[in-house]
Amino acid sequence: MLEILDLSVRYEETTIFANINLRFRKGEVSVITGCSGSGKSTLTKIINGVIPNVEKAEINGTITYAGNSFRDMDIAQRSEYVSTVFQNPRTQFYCTNSTDEMAFALENRGMERSDILQRIQEYSKLMGTEHLLNKDIFRLSGGEKQLVAITSVACMNQDIYIFDEPSSSLDRDSIEKLKNSISILKKMGKIIIIAEHRLYYLREIMDCLHIIENKRILSVSKEKINDEIARKYDLRSFHQILKSELMNENYETKHLLNKDCKKEHKLSCIDYHYFYKKHHDVFDMNLSFGEDITFIIGKNGVGKTTFIRSICGLNKNFKGKTYYEHHSIKQPNKLISLVMQDVNYQLFTESVAEEMSIITDDEKKKEGILRELGLWKKRDFHPQSLSGGEKQRLSIALCKASKKPVVIFDEPTSGLCKRNMMKIIEFIHEMAEEGKKIIIITHDYEFIRLCGGKVIEFVR
């Protein structure tokens, strides 16, 4: 059993936790949830040793496993027991090839080559990720990278597995694979700790839900987990929203190798062609956006992110024309605001306030937006010190402050609790009312249903 007793955590003058107690048992799935920035990732980093060995914080209390004190161990020593899949898998990759990545930690343990290959084959088959072996990691979609990271840590065969927002970039099929992977680890008797906002896929397999609120933790047993708990604590729904619930007159299937285009609208993408390697077309199509708010959905790796990168002029192998109000766009950066799937690429300055100043000098406007998104108290923080959800909100704040008429979001609810998701929905509608064209890539059907708008599914 992994046991945390009387744990208190402070960053400088900010108290994150106050005297919390938790127990994680073998063969159980424990889910940690709460508002964005409440301390979910902090708790996982304390267990795996990132805090205080890499990120400094004041810690009091005890953390023990199998009679050993984790607080007396450094990260290397804890790695004998703990494996972690981070919210952003890119931050934990050391190799460019997916199979090499799975082998990397095993090689460092001195395993024989034949044993390493056997372990990789065993766990990739177990996790349903055999199709991702021997791939260029940086050619994979965000969701596919996540599955590679999950398989890599599973290969370590540790006692304790930590997942930080593991479903944030995954499509529905991949989430089912993730759920199956967690179930397998559970049957193997592992301790599984998951920091997560998206709860529906975990309801059947979780044993305990730990809700962070006001620096404390409320633990709810499996028998008491229901929609009433979700409403009371403003959590994401336990109900799985199906694609069929989104299919109405505002739903369209778009084949990526079909140039049919019903009508040219305010924003049109004509003769869009992108290829990867020789004779491999990602898309060859026309597409036009008529509605103020349009969602693009589709399986991991189908080409959603590649498409919006092409609109923004970020792909070398892209050919095509983009028209806004029937005028060809020559400099997309002057017309389009983009919130990337990995927002770390978009944060450049030394503070949240400075980041906002890149977009506008209107101090009242900056303060208003940051207050609405719960970031005003962190205006002097370095952007890279924020949680994943807070970074996401900062990027959205930059779009809200911008005067550019087209706004594109790639997985904007990644790392967001329900409360902040509702605030983002409010912002999206405000921007649409201002005349902005909003395009959103997402796998989050709950987000789509609550926001409303046109839905286009990319298929091959």
CSV table of C-alpha atoms in Angstrom, one decimal:
chain,number,residue,atom,x,y,z
A,1,MET,CA,0.0,0.0,0.0
A,2,LEU,CA,1.1,3.5,-0.8
A,3,GLU,CA,0.3,5.8,2.1
A,4,ILE,CA,0.3,9.6,2.4
A,5,LEU,CA,0.0,11.0,6.0
A,6,ASP,CA,-0.5,14.6,7.1
A,7,LEU,CA,0.9,16.0,3.8
A,8,SER,CA,1.1,19.8,3.5
A,9,VAL,CA,2.6,21.5,0.5
A,10,ARG,CA,3.5,25.2,-0.1
A,11,TYR,CA,5.0,27.0,-3.1
A,12,GLU,CA,6.5,30.2,-1.7
A,13,GLU,CA,3.6,31.8,0.1
A,14,THR,CA,0.9,29.7,-1.5
A,15,THR,CA,-0.5,26.6,0.3
A,16,ILE,CA,-1.5,23.8,-2.1
A,17,PHE,CA,-2.5,21.1,0.4
A,18,ALA,CA,-3.0,21.2,4.2
A,19,ASN,CA,-2.7,17.9,6.2
A,20,ILE,CA,-4.1,15.5,3.6
A,21,ASN,CA,-4.2,11.7,4.1
A,22,LEU,CA,-4.5,9.2,1.3
A,23,ARG,CA,-4.1,5.4,0.8
A,24,PHE,CA,-3.6,3.7,-2.5
A,25,ARG,CA,-3.9,-0.1,-2.6
A,26,LYS,CA,-2.7,-2.7,-5.0
A,27,GLY,CA,-5.1,-3.7,-7.7
A,28,GLU,CA,-7.1,-0.5,-7.3
A,29,VAL,CA,-7.7,2.5,-9.6
A,30,SER,CA,-7.7,5.8,-7.7
A,31,VAL,CA,-8.8,8.9,-9.7
A,32,ILE,CA,-7.9,12.4,-8.5
A,33,THR,CA,-10.0,15.3,-9.8
A,34,GLY,CA,-10.8,18.9,-9.0
A,35,CYS,CA,-10.6,22.4,-10.5
A,36,SER,CA,-7.8,23.2,-12.9
A,37,GLY,CA,-4.8,24.4,-10.9
A,38,SER,CA,-6.1,22.8,-7.7
A,39,GLY,CA,-3.1,20.5,-7.3
A,40,LYS,CA,-3.7,17.3,-9.1
A,41,SER,CA,-0.4,17.4,-11.0
A,42,THR,CA,1.3,18.6,-7.8
A,43,LEU,CA,0.2,15.5,-6.0
A,44,THR,CA,1.5,13.2,-8.7
A,45,LYS,CA,4.8,15.0,-8.8
A,46,ILE,CA,5.2,14.6,-5.0
A,47,ILE,CA,4.7,10.8,-5.4
A,48,ASN,CA,7.2,10.4,-8.3
A,49,GLY,CA,9.7,12.8,-6.8
A,50,VAL,CA,9.7,15.6,-9.3
A,51,ILE,CA,8.7,17.7,-6.3
A,52,PRO,CA,10.9,18.6,-4.5
A,53,ASN,CA,13.9,17.2,-6.5
A,54,VAL,CA,13.2,19.2,-9.7
A,55,GLU,CA,10.5,21.7,-8.8
A,56,LYS,CA,11.1,23.2,-5.4
A,57,ALA,CA,8.4,23.3,-2.7
A,58,GLU,CA,8.0,23.1,1.1
A,59,ILE,CA,6.7,19.6,2.0
A,60,ASN,CA,5.7,18.2,5.4
A,61,GLY,CA,4.3,14.8,6.1
A,62,THR,CA,5.2,11.2,5.2
A,63,ILE,CA,4.9,9.1,2.0
A,64,THR,CA,5.6,5.4,2.4
A,65,TYR,CA,5.4,2.3,0.3
A,66,ALA,CA,6.1,-1.3,1.4
A,67,GLY,CA,7.7,0.0,4.5
A,68,ASN,CA,10.0,2.4,2.6
A,69,SER,CA,9.9,6.2,2.9
A,70,PHE,CA,9.6,7.8,-0.5
A,71,ARG,CA,10.8,11.1,1.0
A,72,ASP,CA,14.2,9.6,1.7
A,73,MET,CA,14.5,8.6,-2.0
A,74,ASP,CA,15.5,10.6,-5.0
A,75,ILE,CA,13.9,10.3,-8.4
A,76,ALA,CA,16.2,7.5,-9.5
A,77,GLN,CA,15.4,5.5,-6.5
A,78,ARG,CA,11.6,6.1,-6.8
A,79,SER,CA,11.8,5.0,-10.4
A,80,GLU,CA,12.3,1.5,-9.2
A,81,TYR,CA,8.7,1.6,-8.0
A,82,VAL,CA,6.9,4.4,-10.0
A,83,SER,CA,6.2,5.0,-13.7
A,84,THR,CA,4.5,8.2,-14.9
A,85,VAL,CA,2.7,9.3,-18.0
A,86,PHE,CA,2.8,13.0,-18.1
A,87,GLN,CA,0.0,15.3,-19.4
A,88,ASN,CA,2.2,16.3,-22.3
A,89,PRO,CA,3.9,13.1,-23.5
A,90,ARG,CA,6.4,15.1,-25.6
A,91,THR,CA,8.2,16.1,-22.4
A,92,GLN,CA,9.1,12.5,-21.6
A,93,PHE,CA,10.4,11.2,-24.9
A,94,TYR,CA,14.1,10.6,-25.4
A,95,CYS,CA,14.0,8.9,-28.8
A,96,THR,CA,12.6,9.7,-32.2
A,97,ASN,CA,11.5,6.1,-33.0
A,98,SER,CA,8.6,4.7,-31.0
A,99,THR,CA,10.2,1.2,-30.5
A,100,ASP,CA,13.4,2.8,-29.4
A,101,GLU,CA,11.5,4.9,-26.9
A,102,MET,CA,9.9,1.8,-25.4
A,103,ALA,CA,13.3,0.2,-25.2
A,104,PHE,CA,15.2,3.2,-23.7
A,105,ALA,CA,14.4,2.7,-20.0
A,106,LEU,CA,14.8,-1.1,-20.3
A,107,GLU,CA,18.2,-0.7,-21.8
A,108,ASN,CA,19.2,1.6,-18.9
A,109,ARG,CA,18.3,-1.2,-16.6
A,110,GLY,CA,20.7,-3.5,-18.3
A,111,MET,CA,18.2,-5.9,-19.8
A,112,GLU,CA,19.3,-8.2,-22.6
A,113,ARG,CA,18.3,-7.2,-26.1
A,114,SER,CA,16.2,-10.3,-26.7
A,115,ASP,CA,14.4,-9.7,-23.4
A,116,ILE,CA,13.7,-6.1,-24.3
A,117,LEU,CA,12.2,-7.0,-27.7
A,118,GLN,CA,10.1,-9.7,-26.1
A,119,ARG,CA,8.8,-7.2,-23.4
A,120,ILE,CA,8.0,-4.6,-26.0
A,121,GLN,CA,6.1,-7.2,-28.2
A,122,GLU,CA,4.2,-8.5,-25.1
A,123,TYR,CA,3.1,-5.1,-23.8
A,124,SER,CA,2.3,-3.5,-27.2
A,125,LYS,CA,0.1,-6.4,-27.9
A,126,LEU,CA,-1.4,-6.2,-24.4
A,127,MET,CA,-2.1,-2.4,-24.8
A,128,GLY,CA,-3.3,-2.7,-28.4
A,129,THR,CA,-0.5,-0.5,-29.8
A,130,GLU,CA,1.3,-2.8,-32.1
A,131,HIS,CA,0.5,-0.6,-35.0
A,132,LEU,CA,2.5,2.2,-33.4
A,133,LEU,CA,5.8,0.2,-33.3
A,134,ASN,CA,8.8,1.5,-35.4
A,135,LYS,CA,7.1,4.9,-36.1
A,136,ASP,CA,8.7,8.4,-36.2
A,137,ILE,CA,7.3,9.8,-32.9
A,138,PHE,CA,7.2,13.3,-34.2
A,139,ARG,CA,5.1,12.2,-37.2
A,140,LEU,CA,2.4,10.8,-34.8
A,141,SER,CA,-0.7,12.7,-33.7
A,142,GLY,CA,-1.0,13.9,-30.1
A,143,GLY,CA,-3.2,11.0,-29.2
A,144,GLU,CA,-0.8,8.5,-30.8
A,145,LYS,CA,2.1,10.0,-28.9
A,146,GLN,CA,0.1,9.5,-25.7
A,147,LEU,CA,-0.4,5.8,-26.5
A,148,VAL,CA,3.3,5.3,-27.1
A,149,ALA,CA,4.1,7.0,-23.8
A,150,ILE,CA,1.6,4.7,-22.0
A,151,THR,CA,3.0,1.6,-23.6
A,152,SER,CA,6.6,2.7,-22.7
A,153,VAL,CA,5.8,3.0,-19.0
A,154,ALA,CA,3.8,-0.2,-19.0
A,155,CYS,CA,6.9,-2.1,-20.3
A,156,MET,CA,8.7,-1.1,-17.1
A,157,ASN,CA,6.4,-3.5,-15.1
A,158,GLN,CA,6.4,-1.2,-12.0
A,159,ASP,CA,4.3,-1.4,-8.9
A,160,ILE,CA,2.8,2.0,-9.2
A,161,TYR,CA,1.5,3.8,-12.3
A,162,ILE,CA,0.6,7.5,-12.4
A,163,PHE,CA,-1.3,9.0,-15.3
A,164,ASP,CA,-1.7,12.8,-15.6
A,165,GLU,CA,-4.8,13.6,-17.8
A,166,PRO,CA,-4.2,10.5,-20.0
A,167,SER,CA,-7.3,11.0,-22.2
A,168,SER,CA,-6.8,14.6,-23.1
A,169,SER,CA,-5.7,14.0,-26.7
A,170,LEU,CA,-7.3,10.7,-27.4
A,171,ASP,CA,-10.2,9.9,-29.7
A,172,ARG,CA,-13.0,7.5,-28.5
A,173,ASP,CA,-11.4,4.4,-29.9
A,174,SER,CA,-8.1,5.3,-28.2
A,175,ILE,CA,-9.9,6.0,-24.9
A,176,GLU,CA,-11.3,2.5,-25.0
A,177,LYS,CA,-7.8,1.2,-25.5
A,178,LEU,CA,-6.6,3.3,-22.6
A,179,LYS,CA,-9.4,2.0,-20.4
A,180,ASN,CA,-8.5,-1.5,-21.4
A,181,SER,CA,-4.8,-0.9,-20.6
A,182,ILE,CA,-5.7,0.5,-17.1
A,183,SER,CA,-8.0,-2.5,-16.5
A,184,ILE,CA,-5.1,-4.9,-17.5
A,185,LEU,CA,-2.7,-3.1,-15.1
A,186,LYS,CA,-5.4,-3.3,-12.4
A,187,LYS,CA,-5.8,-7.1,-12.9
A,188,MET,CA,-2.0,-7.4,-12.6
A,189,GLY,CA,-2.3,-6.0,-9.1
A,190,LYS,CA,-0.7,-2.6,-9.8
A,191,ILE,CA,-1.4,0.6,-7.9
A,192,ILE,CA,-2.9,3.0,-10.4
A,193,ILE,CA,-3.3,6.7,-9.8
A,194,ILE,CA,-5.0,8.9,-12.4
A,195,ALA,CA,-5.3,12.7,-12.3
A,196,GLU,CA,-8.2,13.4,-14.7
A,197,HIS,CA,-11.1,15.7,-15.5
A,198,ARG,CA,-12.8,13.5,-18.1
A,199,LEU,CA,-14.4,10.9,-15.9
A,200,TYR,CA,-17.0,8.9,-17.9
A,201,TYR,CA,-14.6,6.2,-19.2
A,202,LEU,CA,-13.3,5.5,-15.7
A,203,ARG,CA,-16.6,5.1,-13.9
A,204,GLU,CA,-16.7,1.3,-14.3
A,205,ILE,CA,-13.1,0.7,-13.4
A,206,MET,CA,-12.3,3.2,-10.7
A,207,ASP,CA,-12.3,2.1,-7.0
A,208,CYS,CA,-12.1,5.5,-5.4
A,209,LEU,CA,-12.6,9.2,-6.5
A,210,HIS,CA,-10.5,11.8,-4.7
A,211,ILE,CA,-11.9,15.3,-5.1
A,212,ILE,CA,-9.5,18.2,-4.4
A,213,GLU,CA,-11.4,21.2,-2.9
A,214,ASN,CA,-10.1,24.1,-0.8
A,215,LYS,CA,-6.6,22.5,-0.2
A,216,ARG,CA,-8.3,19.3,1.2
A,217,ILE,CA,-9.3,16.0,-0.4
A,218,LEU,CA,-12.7,14.4,-0.2
A,219,SER,CA,-12.5,10.7,-1.0
A,220,VAL,CA,-15.6,9.0,-2.5
A,221,SER,CA,-15.9,5.2,-2.7
A,222,LYS,CA,-16.9,3.4,-5.9
A,223,GLU,CA,-20.4,2.7,-4.5
A,224,LYS,CA,-21.2,6.4,-4.0
A,225,ILE,CA,-19.9,7.7,-7.3
A,226,ASN,CA,-22.9,9.1,-9.3
A,227,ASP,CA,-24.1,12.1,-11.2
A,228,GLU,CA,-25.3,13.7,-8.0
A,229,ILE,CA,-21.6,13.8,-6.9
A,230,ALA,CA,-20.7,15.3,-10.3
A,231,ARG,CA,-23.3,18.1,-9.9
A,232,LYS,CA,-22.5,18.8,-6.3
A,233,TYR,CA,-18.8,19.3,-7.0
A,234,ASP,CA,-19.1,20.7,-10.5
A,235,LEU,CA,-17.3,17.8,-12.1
A,236,ARG,CA,-17.3,16.6,-15.6
A,237,SER,CA,-20.1,14.2,-16.4
A,238,PHE,CA,-19.9,10.5,-15.6
A,239,HIS,CA,-22.2,10.0,-18.6
A,240,GLN,CA,-20.6,9.0,-22.0
A,241,ILE,CA,-21.9,11.2,-24.8
A,242,LEU,CA,-22.1,9.2,-28.0
A,243,LYS,CA,-21.4,10.5,-31.5
A,244,SER,CA,-25.0,9.7,-32.4
A,245,GLU,CA,-26.1,12.4,-29.9
A,246,LEU,CA,-24.3,15.0,-32.0
A,247,MET,CA,-25.6,13.9,-35.4
A,248,ASN,CA,-28.3,16.2,-36.6
A,249,GLU,CA,-28.8,18.8,-39.4
A,250,ASN,CA,-25.5,20.5,-38.3
A,251,TYR,CA,-23.5,17.3,-38.7
A,252,GLU,CA,-21.4,16.6,-41.8
A,253,THR,CA,-19.0,13.8,-42.8
A,254,LYS,CA,-16.0,15.1,-44.9
A,255,HIS,CA,-13.9,12.6,-46.8
A,256,LEU,CA,-10.4,14.0,-47.0
A,257,LEU,CA,-9.8,12.8,-50.6
A,258,ASN,CA,-13.0,14.3,-51.9
A,259,LYS,CA,-13.0,17.8,-53.5
A,260,ASP,CA,-16.8,18.3,-53.3
A,261,CYS,CA,-17.6,21.6,-51.6
A,262,LYS,CA,-21.3,22.5,-51.2
A,263,LYS,CA,-20.7,26.2,-51.1
A,264,GLU,CA,-18.0,28.8,-50.6
A,265,HIS,CA,-18.5,30.8,-47.4
A,266,LYS,CA,-16.7,33.5,-45.5
A,267,LEU,CA,-13.7,31.2,-45.0
A,268,SER,CA,-12.9,28.8,-47.8
A,269,CYS,CA,-10.1,26.2,-48.3
A,270,ILE,CA,-9.7,25.5,-52.0
A,271,ASP,CA,-7.6,22.8,-53.6
A,272,TYR,CA,-6.1,21.8,-50.3
A,273,HIS,CA,-3.5,19.1,-50.8
A,274,TYR,CA,-1.0,17.8,-48.3
A,275,PHE,CA,1.2,14.7,-48.7
A,276,TYR,CA,3.5,12.8,-46.4
A,277,LYS,CA,6.2,10.9,-48.1
A,278,LYS,CA,5.8,9.8,-51.7
A,279,HIS,CA,2.2,8.9,-52.8
A,280,HIS,CA,0.7,9.3,-49.3
A,281,ASP,CA,-2.0,12.0,-49.4
A,282,VAL,CA,-3.1,13.2,-46.0
A,283,PHE,CA,-5.9,15.2,-47.7
A,284,ASP,CA,-6.8,16.5,-51.2
A,285,MET,CA,-10.1,18.4,-50.8
A,286,ASN,CA,-12.1,21.6,-50.7
A,287,LEU,CA,-13.8,22.8,-47.5
A,288,SER,CA,-15.8,25.9,-46.6
A,289,PHE,CA,-16.9,27.2,-43.2
A,290,GLY,CA,-20.3,28.9,-43.0
A,291,GLU,CA,-21.3,28.7,-39.4
A,292,ASP,CA,-19.8,30.9,-36.7
A,293,ILE,CA,-18.6,27.9,-34.6
A,294,THR,CA,-17.4,24.7,-36.3
A,295,PHE,CA,-16.1,21.6,-34.6
A,296,ILE,CA,-13.8,19.2,-36.4
A,297,ILE,CA,-13.7,15.6,-35.1
A,298,GLY,CA,-12.2,12.4,-36.3
A,299,LYS,CA,-9.8,9.6,-35.3
A,300,ASN,CA,-6.3,10.2,-34.0
A,301,GLY,CA,-4.0,10.6,-37.0
A,302,VAL,CA,-6.7,11.3,-39.6
A,303,GLY,CA,-5.2,14.7,-40.3
A,304,LYS,CA,-7.1,17.3,-38.2
A,305,THR,CA,-4.0,19.0,-36.8
A,306,THR,CA,-2.3,18.9,-40.2
A,307,PHE,CA,-5.3,20.6,-41.7
A,308,ILE,CA,-5.3,23.5,-39.3
A,309,ARG,CA,-1.5,23.9,-39.5
A,310,SER,CA,-2.0,24.2,-43.3
A,311,ILE,CA,-4.6,27.0,-42.8
A,312,CYS,CA,-2.1,28.8,-40.7
A,313,GLY,CA,0.7,28.3,-43.3
A,314,LEU,CA,2.9,26.1,-41.1
A,315,ASN,CA,3.3,23.0,-43.4
A,316,LYS,CA,6.0,22.8,-46.0
A,317,ASN,CA,4.4,20.1,-48.2
A,318,PHE,CA,1.1,21.9,-48.4
A,319,LYS,CA,-0.5,23.3,-51.5
A,320,GLY,CA,-3.8,25.2,-51.7
A,321,LYS,CA,-5.5,28.5,-51.4
A,322,THR,CA,-7.3,30.0,-48.4
A,323,TYR,CA,-9.9,32.7,-48.9
A,324,TYR,CA,-11.5,35.0,-46.4
A,325,GLU,CA,-14.4,37.1,-47.6
A,326,HIS,CA,-13.4,36.0,-51.1
A,327,HIS,CA,-9.9,37.4,-50.8
A,328,SER,CA,-6.9,35.2,-51.0
A,329,ILE,CA,-4.9,35.1,-47.7
A,330,LYS,CA,-1.2,35.8,-48.2
A,331,GLN,CA,-0.2,36.2,-44.6
A,332,PRO,CA,-2.3,33.9,-42.4
A,333,ASN,CA,-0.6,35.1,-39.1
A,334,LYS,CA,-2.3,38.5,-39.6
A,335,LEU,CA,-5.7,37.0,-39.9
A,336,ILE,CA,-5.7,33.9,-37.7
A,337,SER,CA,-5.2,33.2,-34.0
A,338,LEU,CA,-4.2,29.7,-33.1
A,339,VAL,CA,-4.2,27.8,-29.8
A,340,MET,CA,-2.1,24.8,-30.4
A,341,GLN,CA,-2.6,21.4,-28.9
A,342,ASP,CA,0.7,21.8,-27.1
A,343,VAL,CA,0.5,25.4,-25.8
A,344,ASN,CA,4.1,25.3,-24.6
A,345,TYR,CA,5.2,26.3,-28.1
A,346,GLN,CA,3.3,29.6,-27.8
A,347,LEU,CA,4.4,31.0,-24.5
A,348,PHE,CA,7.5,33.2,-24.8
A,349,THR,CA,7.7,35.9,-22.1
A,350,GLU,CA,8.6,36.0,-18.4
A,351,SER,CA,5.2,36.5,-17.0
A,352,VAL,CA,1.5,36.1,-17.7
A,353,ALA,CA,1.0,39.8,-17.8
A,354,GLU,CA,3.8,40.2,-20.3
A,355,GLU,CA,2.3,37.5,-22.5
A,356,MET,CA,-1.0,39.4,-22.6
A,357,SER,CA,0.9,42.6,-23.5
A,358,ILE,CA,2.1,41.1,-26.7
A,359,ILE,CA,-1.5,41.2,-27.9
A,360,THR,CA,-2.9,44.4,-26.3
A,361,ASP,CA,-1.9,47.5,-24.4
A,362,ASP,CA,-5.4,47.9,-23.0
A,363,GLU,CA,-4.7,47.3,-19.2
A,364,LYS,CA,-8.4,47.2,-18.4
A,365,LYS,CA,-9.1,44.6,-21.1
A,366,LYS,CA,-6.2,42.5,-20.0
A,367,GLU,CA,-7.3,42.5,-16.3
A,368,GLY,CA,-10.9,41.7,-17.2
A,369,ILE,CA,-10.0,38.7,-19.4
A,370,LEU,CA,-7.4,37.3,-16.8
A,371,ARG,CA,-9.9,37.7,-14.0
A,372,GLU,CA,-12.6,35.9,-16.0
A,373,LEU,CA,-10.3,33.0,-16.6
A,374,GLY,CA,-9.0,32.9,-13.0
A,375,LEU,CA,-5.5,34.0,-13.9
A,376,TRP,CA,-5.3,37.5,-12.5
A,377,LYS,CA,-3.7,36.4,-9.2
A,378,LYS,CA,-1.0,34.7,-11.3
A,379,ARG,CA,-0.3,37.7,-13.6
A,380,ASP,CA,3.3,37.8,-12.3
A,381,PHE,CA,4.0,34.1,-12.6
A,382,HIS,CA,6.2,32.7,-15.4
A,383,PRO,CA,3.9,31.1,-17.9
A,384,GLN,CA,5.8,27.8,-17.8
A,385,SER,CA,5.2,27.5,-14.1
A,386,LEU,CA,1.5,27.3,-14.6
A,387,SER,CA,-0.5,24.0,-14.7
A,388,GLY,CA,-1.4,22.5,-18.0
A,389,GLY,CA,-5.0,23.8,-17.7
A,390,GLU,CA,-3.8,27.3,-16.7
A,391,LYS,CA,-1.5,27.4,-19.7
A,392,GLN,CA,-4.5,26.4,-21.9
A,393,ARG,CA,-6.6,29.2,-20.4
A,394,LEU,CA,-3.8,31.7,-20.9
A,395,SER,CA,-3.6,30.9,-24.6
A,396,ILE,CA,-7.4,31.3,-24.9
A,397,ALA,CA,-7.1,34.6,-23.1
A,398,LEU,CA,-4.6,35.7,-25.8
A,399,CYS,CA,-7.1,34.8,-28.5
A,400,LYS,CA,-9.9,36.7,-26.7
A,401,ALA,CA,-7.7,39.8,-26.5
A,402,SER,CA,-6.7,39.6,-30.2
A,403,LYS,CA,-8.6,41.4,-33.0
A,404,LYS,CA,-7.9,38.7,-35.6
A,405,PRO,CA,-11.2,37.5,-37.2
A,406,VAL,CA,-10.4,33.8,-37.3
A,407,VAL,CA,-9.7,31.8,-34.2
A,408,ILE,CA,-8.6,28.1,-34.3
A,409,PHE,CA,-8.4,25.9,-31.3
A,410,ASP,CA,-6.7,22.5,-31.2
A,411,GLU,CA,-8.1,20.5,-28.2
A,412,PRO,CA,-8.9,23.6,-26.1
A,413,THR,CA,-10.4,21.6,-23.2
A,414,SER,CA,-7.3,19.6,-22.5
A,415,GLY,CA,-6.6,19.9,-18.8
A,416,LEU,CA,-9.7,21.9,-18.1
A,417,CYS,CA,-12.3,21.2,-15.4
A,418,LYS,CA,-16.0,21.7,-16.0
A,419,ARG,CA,-16.1,25.2,-14.5
A,420,ASN,CA,-13.3,26.5,-16.8
A,421,MET,CA,-14.7,24.6,-19.8
A,422,MET,CA,-18.0,26.5,-19.3
A,423,LYS,CA,-16.0,29.8,-19.1
A,424,ILE,CA,-14.3,28.9,-22.4
A,425,ILE,CA,-17.7,28.2,-24.0
A,426,GLU,CA,-18.8,31.6,-22.9
A,427,PHE,CA,-15.8,33.2,-24.4
A,428,ILE,CA,-16.3,31.2,-27.7
A,429,HIS,CA,-19.8,32.6,-28.0
A,430,GLU,CA,-18.7,36.1,-27.2
A,431,MET,CA,-16.1,35.9,-29.9
A,432,ALA,CA,-18.6,34.5,-32.4
A,433,GLU,CA,-21.0,37.4,-31.5
A,434,GLU,CA,-18.1,39.8,-32.3
A,435,GLY,CA,-18.0,38.3,-35.8
A,436,LYS,CA,-15.1,36.0,-35.4
A,437,LYS,CA,-15.0,32.7,-37.2
A,438,ILE,CA,-14.3,29.9,-34.7
A,439,ILE,CA,-12.8,26.4,-35.7
A,440,ILE,CA,-12.3,23.9,-33.0
A,441,ILE,CA,-10.6,20.5,-33.2
A,442,THR,CA,-11.7,18.2,-30.3
A,443,HIS,CA,-12.5,14.7,-29.1
A,444,ASP,CA,-14.6,16.2,-26.3
A,445,TYR,CA,-18.2,15.4,-27.1
A,446,GLU,CA,-19.4,16.8,-23.8
A,447,PHE,CA,-17.8,20.1,-24.8
A,448,ILE,CA,-19.5,20.0,-28.2
A,449,ARG,CA,-22.9,19.3,-26.8
A,450,LEU,CA,-22.7,22.1,-24.2
A,451,CYS,CA,-21.3,24.7,-26.7
A,452,GLY,CA,-23.3,23.9,-29.8
A,453,GLY,CA,-22.3,24.5,-33.4
A,454,LYS,CA,-21.5,22.8,-36.7
A,455,VAL,CA,-19.8,19.4,-36.5
A,456,ILE,CA,-17.6,18.1,-39.3
A,457,GLU,CA,-16.1,14.6,-39.0
A,458,PHE,CA,-12.9,13.9,-41.0
A,459,VAL,CA,-12.9,10.4,-42.5
A,460,ARG,CA,-10.8,8.4,-45.0
